[in-house]
Structure formats: structure tokens, C-alpha cells
XYZ file of C-alpha atoms in Angstrom:
145
model
C 88.257 89.946 101.015
C 85.898 89.550 104.414
C 84.761 93.099 104.079
C 83.812 92.232 100.067
C 82.074 89.312 101.321
C 80.026 91.242 103.567
C 79.199 94.150 102.138
C 78.809 92.588 98.908
C 81.356 95.309 97.084
C 84.338 93.584 94.913
C 87.281 93.416 96.384
C 90.975 93.831 94.367
C 94.273 93.690 95.610
C 96.698 96.132 94.125
C 99.407 94.057 93.503
C 97.498 92.310 90.653
C 97.881 95.591 88.850
C 101.740 96.033 89.202
C 103.481 95.876 85.477
C 105.853 93.028 84.968
C 109.167 95.246 85.419
C 107.840 96.227 88.966
C 107.186 92.244 89.831
C 110.726 91.597 88.730
C 112.212 94.141 90.614
C 110.302 93.128 93.915
C 110.675 89.469 93.446
C 114.530 90.112 93.452
C 114.012 92.426 96.470
C 114.916 95.800 94.750
C 112.756 98.255 96.362
C 110.365 100.402 94.043
C 110.984 104.021 93.393
C 108.589 106.585 93.053
C 109.308 106.377 89.212
C 108.257 102.909 89.182
C 105.208 103.112 90.929
C 104.177 106.242 89.102
C 102.427 104.201 86.360
C 100.828 101.588 88.443
C 99.154 104.545 90.601
C 97.915 106.294 87.703
C 96.312 102.991 86.595
C 94.947 102.601 89.702
C 93.248 106.051 89.874
C 91.711 105.040 86.592
C 90.310 102.027 87.992
C 88.875 103.844 91.069
C 87.203 106.458 89.174
C 85.814 103.398 86.837
C 84.509 101.463 90.132
C 82.901 104.527 91.583
C 80.783 104.491 88.799
C 79.744 100.618 88.901
C 79.120 100.503 92.825
C 82.390 100.882 94.135
C 85.246 98.655 94.982
C 87.435 97.845 97.894
C 91.136 98.408 97.203
C 93.956 96.581 99.201
C 97.075 98.671 98.498
C 100.397 99.758 100.089
C 99.569 103.563 99.298
C 102.905 104.174 101.586
C 103.026 108.108 101.023
C 100.726 110.950 101.143
C 101.509 111.968 97.552
C 100.805 108.386 96.618
C 97.139 108.694 98.244
C 96.701 111.866 96.221
C 97.379 110.434 92.900
C 94.886 107.440 94.123
C 91.918 109.604 94.699
C 92.611 112.082 92.174
C 90.027 110.993 90.167
C 87.277 110.266 93.139
C 85.603 112.410 95.544
C 84.224 109.239 97.403
C 87.395 107.281 98.706
C 87.240 106.111 102.501
C 91.029 105.216 103.642
C 91.571 102.491 106.101
C 95.025 102.045 107.498
C 95.787 99.210 108.911
C 98.399 99.638 111.354
C 101.120 96.846 112.845
C 104.223 96.150 114.157
C 107.194 95.577 111.759
C 107.484 91.861 113.824
C 103.739 91.089 113.234
C 103.545 92.154 109.598
C 107.097 90.319 108.859
C 105.356 87.089 110.614
C 102.100 87.672 108.239
C 104.242 88.300 105.118
C 106.825 84.923 105.972
C 103.260 82.838 106.520
C 101.572 83.529 103.083
C 102.269 81.870 99.888
C 102.442 82.511 95.883
C 103.374 86.195 96.421
C 106.279 87.725 94.877
C 107.319 89.867 97.647
C 109.130 88.434 100.458
C 110.264 90.423 103.673
C 113.602 91.400 102.340
C 111.702 94.808 101.047
C 109.680 95.023 104.276
C 112.062 97.595 105.987
C 112.005 99.653 102.849
C 108.369 99.977 103.358
C 108.450 100.937 106.662
C 111.055 103.277 105.749
C 108.791 104.944 103.344
C 105.638 105.131 104.972
C 103.637 108.108 106.149
C 101.294 107.180 108.477
C 98.025 108.989 107.091
C 96.234 111.745 109.487
C 92.792 110.981 108.111
C 90.703 107.902 107.753
C 90.469 104.884 109.609
C 93.166 103.265 111.350
C 92.793 99.923 112.966
C 95.743 97.456 114.153
C 96.006 94.402 112.247
C 96.338 92.579 115.512
C 92.658 92.429 115.737
C 91.048 89.400 114.307
C 89.754 89.935 110.721
C 86.056 89.857 111.861
C 86.604 92.980 114.210
C 88.573 94.865 111.709
C 85.536 94.366 109.235
C 82.980 95.323 112.031
C 84.960 98.564 112.666
C 85.212 99.435 108.750
C 81.426 98.927 108.635
C 80.357 100.835 111.509
C 82.828 103.791 110.601
C 81.295 103.330 106.850
C 77.646 103.890 108.201
C 78.405 106.899 110.169
C 80.069 108.384 107.451
C 77.436 108.097 104.933
């Protein structure tokens, strides 16, 4: 959200686009399958294409696998990937401190098990401050243009 404020580009959280069936599973600590994720990813890909034509967007998304990232970028040529990396313990502590989200820490290990770390884009450790993270992203975007 801070990146959105500083760039004046709309921010979206991919979790807000999950169908109710996915939310129900995650709220009950049932990991999503690739089949569960496919309609969600395809919907997000359409949204990315639409956002691209209306000034762009910042999308926070747990695009854990390479095939998910391929689906997400399938309708766009301008996706710039930022991988926010962090240890299991740090991510777990942050999940425990948030409120009002349907997923708790019970599914975190399954996400780490599923994660295929991208070999492209920008990797930033999340143990930096939000301001440092945003500054690094903006700096990289300027050289990427």
C-alpha cells in the first residue's frame, strides 16, 4: 500500500479476488490445490490486462509457483515481479499479528513447501522497513523503464 501511495498506482490484494469456496477452505486450514487456484489466477490475469490499459496496478499476490506466474502474466507484457523473501518464523509472526484475514499460520508451511523462488525480477528481504522496501522497488523500476 505504501508503494501505491508513493507511485499513485492503484493497489490490489489478490486475496480479495478469491472465490468463496477458496476462502472457506483456507479459513478451515485446508490448503488450496492447483485446481482450486486456477480460476482465481485466470481471473487475476484478466484483471492485470485491464489494469495495464488503465495506468497499471500493484498486485500483492502469493504467486508461489512458476506456472502461477506464467498464468498471471499471460495477458501482459509489462509485469514486473518483486519477490518479498523472508524466513518462516518472520512471516509466521507477521501473520499472527494481523487481524481480519481468513488465513492463519496453519497453512504457512504448505505455502513454503509449494514456493518456487523466482530467478528473475527483484528480490527484497521483508526484514527491511516498508520505506526501504518501497525505495528499492522504485529505484529498480526507474532503471527498468
